Coordinates of C-alpha atoms and ligand atoms in Angstrom, one line a residue:
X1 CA 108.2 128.6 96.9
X2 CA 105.7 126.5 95.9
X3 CA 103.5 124.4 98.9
X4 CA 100.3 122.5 98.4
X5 CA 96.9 123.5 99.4
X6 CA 96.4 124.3 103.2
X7 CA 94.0 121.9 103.6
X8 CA 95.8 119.6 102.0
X9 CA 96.3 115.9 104.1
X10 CA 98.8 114.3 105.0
X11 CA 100.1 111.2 106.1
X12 CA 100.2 107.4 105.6
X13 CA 98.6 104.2 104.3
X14 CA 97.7 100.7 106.0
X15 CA 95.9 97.7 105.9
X16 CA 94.4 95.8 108.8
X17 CA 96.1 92.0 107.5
X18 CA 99.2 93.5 107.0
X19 CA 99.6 95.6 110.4
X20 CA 97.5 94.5 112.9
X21 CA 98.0 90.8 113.7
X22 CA 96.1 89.4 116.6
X23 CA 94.6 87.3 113.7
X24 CA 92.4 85.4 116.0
X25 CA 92.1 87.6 119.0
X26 CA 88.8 89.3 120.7
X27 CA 86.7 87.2 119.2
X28 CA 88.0 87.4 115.1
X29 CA 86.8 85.0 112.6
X30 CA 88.8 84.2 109.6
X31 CA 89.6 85.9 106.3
X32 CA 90.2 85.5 103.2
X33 CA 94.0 87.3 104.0
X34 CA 94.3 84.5 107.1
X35 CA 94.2 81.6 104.6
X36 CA 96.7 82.9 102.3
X37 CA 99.9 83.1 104.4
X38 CA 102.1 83.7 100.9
X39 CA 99.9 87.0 100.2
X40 CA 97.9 87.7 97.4
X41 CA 98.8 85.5 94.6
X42 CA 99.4 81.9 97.0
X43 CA 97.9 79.3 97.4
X44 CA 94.7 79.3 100.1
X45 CA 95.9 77.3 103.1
X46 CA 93.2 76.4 105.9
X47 CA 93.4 74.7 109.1
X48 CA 91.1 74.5 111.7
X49 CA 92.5 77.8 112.7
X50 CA 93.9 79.6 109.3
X51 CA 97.1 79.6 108.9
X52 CA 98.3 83.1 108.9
X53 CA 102.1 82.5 108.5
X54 CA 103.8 86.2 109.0
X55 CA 100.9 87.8 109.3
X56 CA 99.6 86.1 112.6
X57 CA 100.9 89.0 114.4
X58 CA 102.2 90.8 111.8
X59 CA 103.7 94.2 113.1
X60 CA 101.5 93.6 116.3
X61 CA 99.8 96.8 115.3
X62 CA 97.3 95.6 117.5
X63 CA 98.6 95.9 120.5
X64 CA 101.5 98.5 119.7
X65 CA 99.4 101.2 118.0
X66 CA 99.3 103.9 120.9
X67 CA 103.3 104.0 120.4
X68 CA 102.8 103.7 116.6
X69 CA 100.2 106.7 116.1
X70 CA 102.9 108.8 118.3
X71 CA 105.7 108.4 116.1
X72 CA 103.4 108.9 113.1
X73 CA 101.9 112.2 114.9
X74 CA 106.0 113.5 115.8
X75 CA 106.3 112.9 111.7
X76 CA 103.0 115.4 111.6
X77 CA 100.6 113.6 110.3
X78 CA 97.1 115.2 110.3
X79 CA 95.8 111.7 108.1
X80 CA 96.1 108.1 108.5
X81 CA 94.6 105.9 106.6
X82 CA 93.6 102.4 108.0
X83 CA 91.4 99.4 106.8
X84 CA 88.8 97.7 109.5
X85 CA 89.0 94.0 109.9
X86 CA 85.6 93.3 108.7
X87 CA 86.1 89.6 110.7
X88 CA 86.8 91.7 113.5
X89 CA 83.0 93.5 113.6
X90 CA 81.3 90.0 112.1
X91 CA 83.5 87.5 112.3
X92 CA 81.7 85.0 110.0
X93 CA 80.0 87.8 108.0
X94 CA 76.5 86.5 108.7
X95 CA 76.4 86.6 112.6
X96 CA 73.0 88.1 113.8
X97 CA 75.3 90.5 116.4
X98 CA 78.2 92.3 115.9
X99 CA 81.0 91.9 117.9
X100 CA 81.5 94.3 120.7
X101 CA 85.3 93.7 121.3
X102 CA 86.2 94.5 117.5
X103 CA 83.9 97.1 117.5
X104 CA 86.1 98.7 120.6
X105 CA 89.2 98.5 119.4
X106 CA 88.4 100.6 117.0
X107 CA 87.0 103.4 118.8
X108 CA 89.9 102.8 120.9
X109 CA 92.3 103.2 117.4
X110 CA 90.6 106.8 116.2
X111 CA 90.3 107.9 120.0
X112 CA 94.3 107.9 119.8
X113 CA 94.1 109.3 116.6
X114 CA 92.3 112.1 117.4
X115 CA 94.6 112.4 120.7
X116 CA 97.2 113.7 118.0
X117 CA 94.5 115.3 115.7
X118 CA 94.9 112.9 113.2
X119 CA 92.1 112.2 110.6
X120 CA 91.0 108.8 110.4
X121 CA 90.2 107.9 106.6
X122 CA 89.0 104.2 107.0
X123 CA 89.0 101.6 103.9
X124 CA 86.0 99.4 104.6
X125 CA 87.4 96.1 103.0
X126 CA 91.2 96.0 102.0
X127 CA 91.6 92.8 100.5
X128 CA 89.7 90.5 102.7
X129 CA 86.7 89.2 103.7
X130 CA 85.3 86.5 106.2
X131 CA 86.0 83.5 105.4
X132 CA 83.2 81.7 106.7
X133 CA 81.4 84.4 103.7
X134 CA 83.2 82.0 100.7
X135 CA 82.9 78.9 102.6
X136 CA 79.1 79.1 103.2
X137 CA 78.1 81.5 100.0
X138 CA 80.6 81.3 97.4
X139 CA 82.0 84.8 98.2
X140 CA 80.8 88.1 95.8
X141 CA 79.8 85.4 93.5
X142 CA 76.7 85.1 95.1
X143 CA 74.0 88.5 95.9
X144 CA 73.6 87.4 99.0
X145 CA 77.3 88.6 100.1
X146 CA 76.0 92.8 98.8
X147 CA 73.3 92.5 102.1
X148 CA 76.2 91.3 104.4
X149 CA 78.3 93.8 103.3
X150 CA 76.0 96.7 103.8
X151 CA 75.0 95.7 106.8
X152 CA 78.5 96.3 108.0
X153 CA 79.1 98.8 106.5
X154 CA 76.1 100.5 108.2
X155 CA 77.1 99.0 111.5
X156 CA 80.3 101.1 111.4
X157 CA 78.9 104.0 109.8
X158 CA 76.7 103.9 113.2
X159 CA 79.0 103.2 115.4
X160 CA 82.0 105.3 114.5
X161 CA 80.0 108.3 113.0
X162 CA 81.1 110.9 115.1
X163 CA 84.8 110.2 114.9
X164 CA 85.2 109.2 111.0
X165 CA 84.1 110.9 108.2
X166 CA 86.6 110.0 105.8
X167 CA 85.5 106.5 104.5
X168 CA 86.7 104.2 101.3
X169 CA 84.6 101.3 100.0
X170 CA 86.8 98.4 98.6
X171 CA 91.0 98.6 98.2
X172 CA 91.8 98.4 94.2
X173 CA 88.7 97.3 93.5
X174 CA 90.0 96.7 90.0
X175 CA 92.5 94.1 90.9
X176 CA 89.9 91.2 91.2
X177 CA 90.2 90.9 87.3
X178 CA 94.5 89.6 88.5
X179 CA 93.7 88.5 91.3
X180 CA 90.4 87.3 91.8
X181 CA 91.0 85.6 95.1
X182 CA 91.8 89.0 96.9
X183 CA 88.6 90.8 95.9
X184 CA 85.7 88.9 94.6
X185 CA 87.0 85.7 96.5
X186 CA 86.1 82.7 93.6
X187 CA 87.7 79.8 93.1
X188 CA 90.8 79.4 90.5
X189 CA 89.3 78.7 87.0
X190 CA 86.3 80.9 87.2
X191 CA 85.2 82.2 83.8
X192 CA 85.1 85.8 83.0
X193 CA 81.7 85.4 83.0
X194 CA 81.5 84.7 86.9
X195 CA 84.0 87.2 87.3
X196 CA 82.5 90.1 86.0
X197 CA 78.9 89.1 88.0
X198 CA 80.6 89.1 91.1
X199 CA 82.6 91.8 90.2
X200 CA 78.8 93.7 89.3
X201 CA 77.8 92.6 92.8
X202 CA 80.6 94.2 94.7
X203 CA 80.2 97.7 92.5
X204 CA 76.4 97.3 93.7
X205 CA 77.8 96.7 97.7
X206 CA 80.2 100.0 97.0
X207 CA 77.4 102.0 95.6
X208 CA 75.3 100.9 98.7
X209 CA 77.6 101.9 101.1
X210 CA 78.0 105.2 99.5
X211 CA 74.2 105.8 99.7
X212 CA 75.2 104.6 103.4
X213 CA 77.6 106.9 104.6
X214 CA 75.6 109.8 103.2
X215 CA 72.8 109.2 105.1
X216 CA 74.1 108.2 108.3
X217 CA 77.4 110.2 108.0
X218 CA 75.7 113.7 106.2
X219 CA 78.9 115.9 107.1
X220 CA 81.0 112.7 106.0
X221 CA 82.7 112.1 102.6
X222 CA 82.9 108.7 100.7
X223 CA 85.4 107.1 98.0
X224 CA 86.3 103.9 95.5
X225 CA 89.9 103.1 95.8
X226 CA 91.6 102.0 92.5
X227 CA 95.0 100.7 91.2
X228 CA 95.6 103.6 88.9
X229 CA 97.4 101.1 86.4
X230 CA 98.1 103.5 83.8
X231 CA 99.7 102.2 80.5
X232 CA 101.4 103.8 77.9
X233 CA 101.5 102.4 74.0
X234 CA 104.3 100.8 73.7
X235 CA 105.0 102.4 70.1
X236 CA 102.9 104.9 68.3
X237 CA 101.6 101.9 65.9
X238 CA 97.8 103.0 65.9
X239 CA 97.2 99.2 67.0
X240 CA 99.6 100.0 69.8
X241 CA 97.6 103.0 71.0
X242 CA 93.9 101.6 70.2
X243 CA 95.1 98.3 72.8
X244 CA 96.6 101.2 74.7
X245 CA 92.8 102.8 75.3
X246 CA 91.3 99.0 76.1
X247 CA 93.8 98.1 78.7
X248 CA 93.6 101.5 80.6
X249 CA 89.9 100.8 80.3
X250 CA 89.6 97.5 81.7
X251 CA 90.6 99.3 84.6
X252 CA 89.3 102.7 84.7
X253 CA 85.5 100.9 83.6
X254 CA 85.3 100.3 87.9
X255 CA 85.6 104.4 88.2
X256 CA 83.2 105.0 85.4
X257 CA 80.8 103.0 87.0
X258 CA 81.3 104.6 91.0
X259 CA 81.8 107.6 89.2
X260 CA 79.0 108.2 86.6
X261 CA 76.7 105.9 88.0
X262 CA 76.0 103.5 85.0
X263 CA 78.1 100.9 82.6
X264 CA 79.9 102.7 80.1
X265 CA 79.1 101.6 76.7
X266 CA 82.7 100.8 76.1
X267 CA 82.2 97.8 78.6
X268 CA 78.3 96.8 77.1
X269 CA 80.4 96.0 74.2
X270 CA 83.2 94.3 76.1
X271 CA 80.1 92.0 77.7
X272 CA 78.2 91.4 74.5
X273 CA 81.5 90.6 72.6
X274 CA 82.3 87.9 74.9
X275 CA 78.9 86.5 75.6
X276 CA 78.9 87.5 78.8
X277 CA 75.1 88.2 80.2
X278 CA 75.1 89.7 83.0
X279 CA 72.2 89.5 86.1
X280 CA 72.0 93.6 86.2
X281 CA 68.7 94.1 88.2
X282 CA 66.4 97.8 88.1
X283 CA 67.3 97.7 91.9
X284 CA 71.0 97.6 91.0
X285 CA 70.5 99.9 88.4
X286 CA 69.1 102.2 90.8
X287 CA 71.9 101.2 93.0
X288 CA 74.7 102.5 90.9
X289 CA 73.3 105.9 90.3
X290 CA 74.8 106.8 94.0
X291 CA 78.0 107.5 92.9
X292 CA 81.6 108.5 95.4
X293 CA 82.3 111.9 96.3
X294 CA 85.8 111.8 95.6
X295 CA 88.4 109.4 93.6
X296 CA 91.6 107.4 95.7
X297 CA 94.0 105.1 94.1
X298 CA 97.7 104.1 94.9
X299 CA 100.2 104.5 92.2
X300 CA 103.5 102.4 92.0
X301 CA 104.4 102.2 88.4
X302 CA 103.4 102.4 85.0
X303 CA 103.7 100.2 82.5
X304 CA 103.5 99.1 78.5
X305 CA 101.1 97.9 76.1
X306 CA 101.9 96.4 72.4
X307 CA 99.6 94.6 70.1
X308 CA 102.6 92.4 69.3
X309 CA 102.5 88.8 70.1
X310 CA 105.7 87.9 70.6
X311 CA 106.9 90.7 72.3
X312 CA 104.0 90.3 74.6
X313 CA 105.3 86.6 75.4
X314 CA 108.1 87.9 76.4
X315 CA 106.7 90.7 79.0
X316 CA 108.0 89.6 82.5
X317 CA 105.6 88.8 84.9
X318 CA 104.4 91.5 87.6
X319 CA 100.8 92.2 88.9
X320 CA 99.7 93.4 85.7
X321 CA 101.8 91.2 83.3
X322 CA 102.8 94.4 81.3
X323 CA 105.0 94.8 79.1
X324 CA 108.2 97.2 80.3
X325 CA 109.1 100.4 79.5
X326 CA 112.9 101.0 78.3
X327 CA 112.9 104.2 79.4
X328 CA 112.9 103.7 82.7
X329 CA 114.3 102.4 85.7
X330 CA 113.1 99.6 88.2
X331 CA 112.5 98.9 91.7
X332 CA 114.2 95.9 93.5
X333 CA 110.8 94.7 92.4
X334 CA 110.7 95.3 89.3
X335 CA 108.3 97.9 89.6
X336 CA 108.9 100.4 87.2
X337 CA 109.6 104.1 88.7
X338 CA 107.9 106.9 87.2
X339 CA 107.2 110.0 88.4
X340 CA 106.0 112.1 85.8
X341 CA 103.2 108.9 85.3
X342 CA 101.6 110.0 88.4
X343 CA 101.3 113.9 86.8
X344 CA 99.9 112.6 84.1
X345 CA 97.7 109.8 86.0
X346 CA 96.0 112.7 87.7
X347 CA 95.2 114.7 85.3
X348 CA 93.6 111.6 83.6
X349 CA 91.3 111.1 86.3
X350 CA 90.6 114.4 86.7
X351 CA 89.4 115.4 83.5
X352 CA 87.3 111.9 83.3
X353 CA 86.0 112.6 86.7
X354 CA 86.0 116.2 88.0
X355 CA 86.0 114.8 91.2
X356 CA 88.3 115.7 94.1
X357 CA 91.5 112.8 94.1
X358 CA 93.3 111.8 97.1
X359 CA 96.8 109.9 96.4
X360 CA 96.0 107.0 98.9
X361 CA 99.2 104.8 98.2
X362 CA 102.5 105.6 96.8
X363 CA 105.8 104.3 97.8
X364 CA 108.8 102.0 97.4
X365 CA 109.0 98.7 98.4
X366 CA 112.6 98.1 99.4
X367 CA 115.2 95.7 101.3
X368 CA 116.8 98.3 104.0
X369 CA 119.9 98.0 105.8
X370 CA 120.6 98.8 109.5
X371 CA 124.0 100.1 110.0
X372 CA 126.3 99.1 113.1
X373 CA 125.2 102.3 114.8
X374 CA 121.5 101.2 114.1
X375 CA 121.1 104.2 111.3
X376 CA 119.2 103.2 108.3
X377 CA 120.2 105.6 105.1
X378 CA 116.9 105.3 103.0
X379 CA 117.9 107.8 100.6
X380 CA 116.5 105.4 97.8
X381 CA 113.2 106.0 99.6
X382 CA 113.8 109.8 99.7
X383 CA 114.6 110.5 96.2
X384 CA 111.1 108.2 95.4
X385 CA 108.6 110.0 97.0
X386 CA 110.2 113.6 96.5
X387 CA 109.9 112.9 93.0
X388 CA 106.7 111.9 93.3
X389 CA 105.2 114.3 95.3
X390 CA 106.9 117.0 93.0
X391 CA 105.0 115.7 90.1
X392 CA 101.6 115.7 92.2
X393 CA 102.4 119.4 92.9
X394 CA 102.7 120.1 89.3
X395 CA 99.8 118.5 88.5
X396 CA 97.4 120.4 91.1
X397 CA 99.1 123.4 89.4
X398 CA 97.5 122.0 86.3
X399 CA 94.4 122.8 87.9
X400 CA 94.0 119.1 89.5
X401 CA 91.7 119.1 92.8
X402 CA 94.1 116.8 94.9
X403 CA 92.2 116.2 98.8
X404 CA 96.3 114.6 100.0
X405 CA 98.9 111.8 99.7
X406 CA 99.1 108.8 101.9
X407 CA 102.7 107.0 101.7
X408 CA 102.0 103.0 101.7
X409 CA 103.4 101.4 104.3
X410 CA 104.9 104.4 107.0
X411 CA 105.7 101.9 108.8
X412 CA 107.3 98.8 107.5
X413 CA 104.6 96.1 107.3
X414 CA 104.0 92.6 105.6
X415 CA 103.8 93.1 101.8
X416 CA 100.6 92.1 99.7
X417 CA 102.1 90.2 97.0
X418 CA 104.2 87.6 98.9
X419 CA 103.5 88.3 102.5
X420 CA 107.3 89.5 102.8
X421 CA 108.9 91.8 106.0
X422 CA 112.1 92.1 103.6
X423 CA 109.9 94.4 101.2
X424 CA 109.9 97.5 103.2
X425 CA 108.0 101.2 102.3
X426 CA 108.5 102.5 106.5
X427 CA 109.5 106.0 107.6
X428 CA 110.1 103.9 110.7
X429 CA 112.1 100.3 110.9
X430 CA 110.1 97.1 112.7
X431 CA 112.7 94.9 113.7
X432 CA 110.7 91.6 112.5
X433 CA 111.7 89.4 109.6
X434 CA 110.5 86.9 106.8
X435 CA 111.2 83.9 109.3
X436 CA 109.2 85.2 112.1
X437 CA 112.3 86.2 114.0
X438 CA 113.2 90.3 115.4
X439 CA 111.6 92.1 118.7
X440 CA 109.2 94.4 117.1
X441 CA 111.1 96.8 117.8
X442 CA 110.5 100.3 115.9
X443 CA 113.3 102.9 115.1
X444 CA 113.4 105.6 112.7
X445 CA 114.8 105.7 108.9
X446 CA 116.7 108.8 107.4
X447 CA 113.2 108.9 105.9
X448 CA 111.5 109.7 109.2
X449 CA 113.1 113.0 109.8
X450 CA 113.2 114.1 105.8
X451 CA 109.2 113.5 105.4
X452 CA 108.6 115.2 108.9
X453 CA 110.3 118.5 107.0
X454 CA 108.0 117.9 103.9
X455 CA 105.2 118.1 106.1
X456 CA 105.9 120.6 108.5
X457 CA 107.0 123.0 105.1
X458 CA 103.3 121.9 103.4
X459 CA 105.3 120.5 100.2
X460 CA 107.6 123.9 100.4
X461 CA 111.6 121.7 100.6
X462 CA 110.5 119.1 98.2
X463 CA 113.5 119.1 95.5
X464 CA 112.4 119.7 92.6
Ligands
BG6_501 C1 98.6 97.8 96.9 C2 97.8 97.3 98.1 O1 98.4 97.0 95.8 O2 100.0 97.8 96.9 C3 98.6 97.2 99.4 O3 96.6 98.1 98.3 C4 99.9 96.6 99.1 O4 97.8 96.3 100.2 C5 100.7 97.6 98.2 O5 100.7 96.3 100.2 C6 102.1 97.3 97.8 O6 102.2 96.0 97.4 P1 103.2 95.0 98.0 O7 102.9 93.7 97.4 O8 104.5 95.5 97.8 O9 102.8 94.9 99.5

């Protein structure tokens, strides 16, 4: 029978925006995820007070999360991952003071956690920012943002030091090249250029906190967090596979750098190529040489790359714009399913990295449907993640150091993309709804009682 390690972690994956609501409660400021109310890729919508839309309470993880952590803990869960607010700690980013009633609920949140001996592993930013940080500075365009950030970053380290020592610098760091809004915060229009310095600034602010958390957190252990984006050639035309190796390394060029501690020479190249001159100080230079201790990413789907024109017109239109793959099937997404991608993902990482990895998203989004008797058949959801935990099995039987696996979403919560309730990943059901309406309720999927098993058998009645 085979099982996983048994120290192996287990549990799920959240982001403050997309759980917690209380958008402007205990003295929050505004973020970057408050003035986007159609997720990621909308438009940026500010009143005097944000305009939140869904996520204003959100799942009202907030205030429910004593009941939330229980239901996650009767599921077994010795992990959780969760993002601080950083508007919650400064809510303008450059206040002189932290602010003591985000800085409590907080202790309050990993208190509960370790009621139920559940590990706290904490994302530092997951797609947000304080507003206030873009209005006033520009956002990661401007160095001044890396001192702001590492200030907070120590703050926590400080303050939460003896309950956390699992810690992540920035969520998919790498999607700021799709989505530049969501992680280096600059305007529409910016030029590749501008990208790629504020891009260089935030790599600077991860390597920071890294050098951070190992001096005030010695026992702890810190991470980068990318979208492992892995792409196949679409044909085995050596154009095909040469575009293949520049795509995945558009991506993987944010791991070489947490990683290794330098600019590969692959992405010199890239800058040089382009005319793009980057401001790369000795002090960031000296930076960068602090590199993570282990390797997270979330893994959805794969996807294809030709050196075709006109069949790269006609690629339909996802986060990555790839181009899809006719071997397999979809989600109600479009999000290509593949299971043995995430095998092969890992062993990629691994043998660039020989670091530890940690799976710290994986799941399907999906529109569930609650029966007259209040049952919700998820089998859909079932058949992804055994598949996909089978394949990470296989792949630390390849000899792959794998820390644990974080489902996105164990509880149904407000997608990224489009800020939808109808896009559900949850072991447990919120009774909440794109137009605001439901009672909050929570109940449990088939799901629930099926990953409680995997769990509680380490791995052992996965099907393989
Ligand atoms: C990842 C993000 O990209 O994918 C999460 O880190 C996000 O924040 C998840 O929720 C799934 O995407 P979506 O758009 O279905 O919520």
């Amino acid at each position: 029978m085979k099982t996983f390690p048994q120290t192996f972690l287990w549990g799920g994956a959240t982001a403050a925006n997309q759980v917690e609501g209380a958008y402007l409660e205990d003295g929050k400021g505004l973020s970057t995820s408050d003035v986007q109310p159609q997720g990621i890729f909308g438009e940026v919508v500010e009143r005097v007070t944000g305009d939140s839309g869904i996520k204003d309470i959100a799942i009202d993880f907030y205030h429910r999360y004593p009941q939330d952590i229980a239901l996650f803990a009767e599921m077994g869960f010795n992990c959780l991952r969760v993002s601080i607010a950083w508007t919650r700690i400064f809510p303008n980013g450059d206040d002189a003071q932290p602010n003591e009633a985000g800085l409590a609920f907080y202790d309050k949140l990993f208190d509960e956690m370790a009621r139920h001996n559940i590990t706290p592993l904490v994302t530092l930013s997951h797609y947000e920012m304080p507003w206030a940080l873009v209005k006033n500075y520009g956002g990661w365009g401007n160095r001044k943002v890396i001192d702001f950030f590492e200030r907070y970053a120590r703050t926590v380290f400080e303050r939460y030091k003896g309950k956390v020592k699992l810690w992540l610098t920035f969520n998919e760091i790498n999607m700021s090249l799709h989505a530049p809004l969501t992680g280096v915060v600059l305007p529409a229009g910016s030029s590749k250029g501008e990208i790629y310095q504020a891009i260089h600034h935030q790599l600077v602010a991860s390597a920071l906190a890294v050098k951070a958390c190992h001096e005030i957190v010695p026992e702890g252990k810190i991470g980068n967090m990318l979208l492992g984006g892995l792409m196949y050639p679409l044909s085995c035309k050596p154009e095909d596979v040469f575009k293949t190796l520049q795509e995945n390394r558009s991506w993987q060029f944010f791991g070489d750098v947490q990683c290794r501690g330098a600019y590969p020479g692959y992405m010199l190249r890239y800058f040089c190529d382009n005319g793009i001159a980057l401001d790369i100080t000795d002090a960031d230079r000296e930076a960068l040489r602090t590199t993570v201790d282990f390797v997270s990413f979330s893994y959805y789907m794969t996807g294809c790359v030709t050196a075709d024109d006109a069949l790269n017109n006609q690629a339909r239109g996802n986060i990555l714009n790839m181009v899809p793959n006719p071997h397999l099937a979809s989600s109600e997404w479009g999000w290509q399913i593949d299971p043995l991608g995430l095998r092969t993902l890992l062993n990629v990482l691994w043998d660039r990295y020989q670091k530890p990895l940690f799976i710290v998203e994986n799941g399907l989004g999906a529109k569930d449907k609650v029966e007259a008797d209040g049952s919700i058949n998820d089998d859909y959801r079932i058949s992804y993640l055994n598949d996909h935990l089978v394949q990470a099995r296989e792949a630390i039987e390849d000899g792959v150091e794998l820390m644990g696996f974080t489902s996105w979403g164990p509880i149904d919560l407000v997608s990224a993309s489009k800020a939808e309730l109808s896009k559900r990943y949850g072991f447990i059901y919120v009774d909440r709804h794109d137009d605001g309406t439901g009672t909050l309720a929570r109940s449990k999927k088939k799901s629930f009682d099926w990953y409680k098993e995997v769990i509680a058998t380490n791995g052992a009645s996965l099907k393989a």
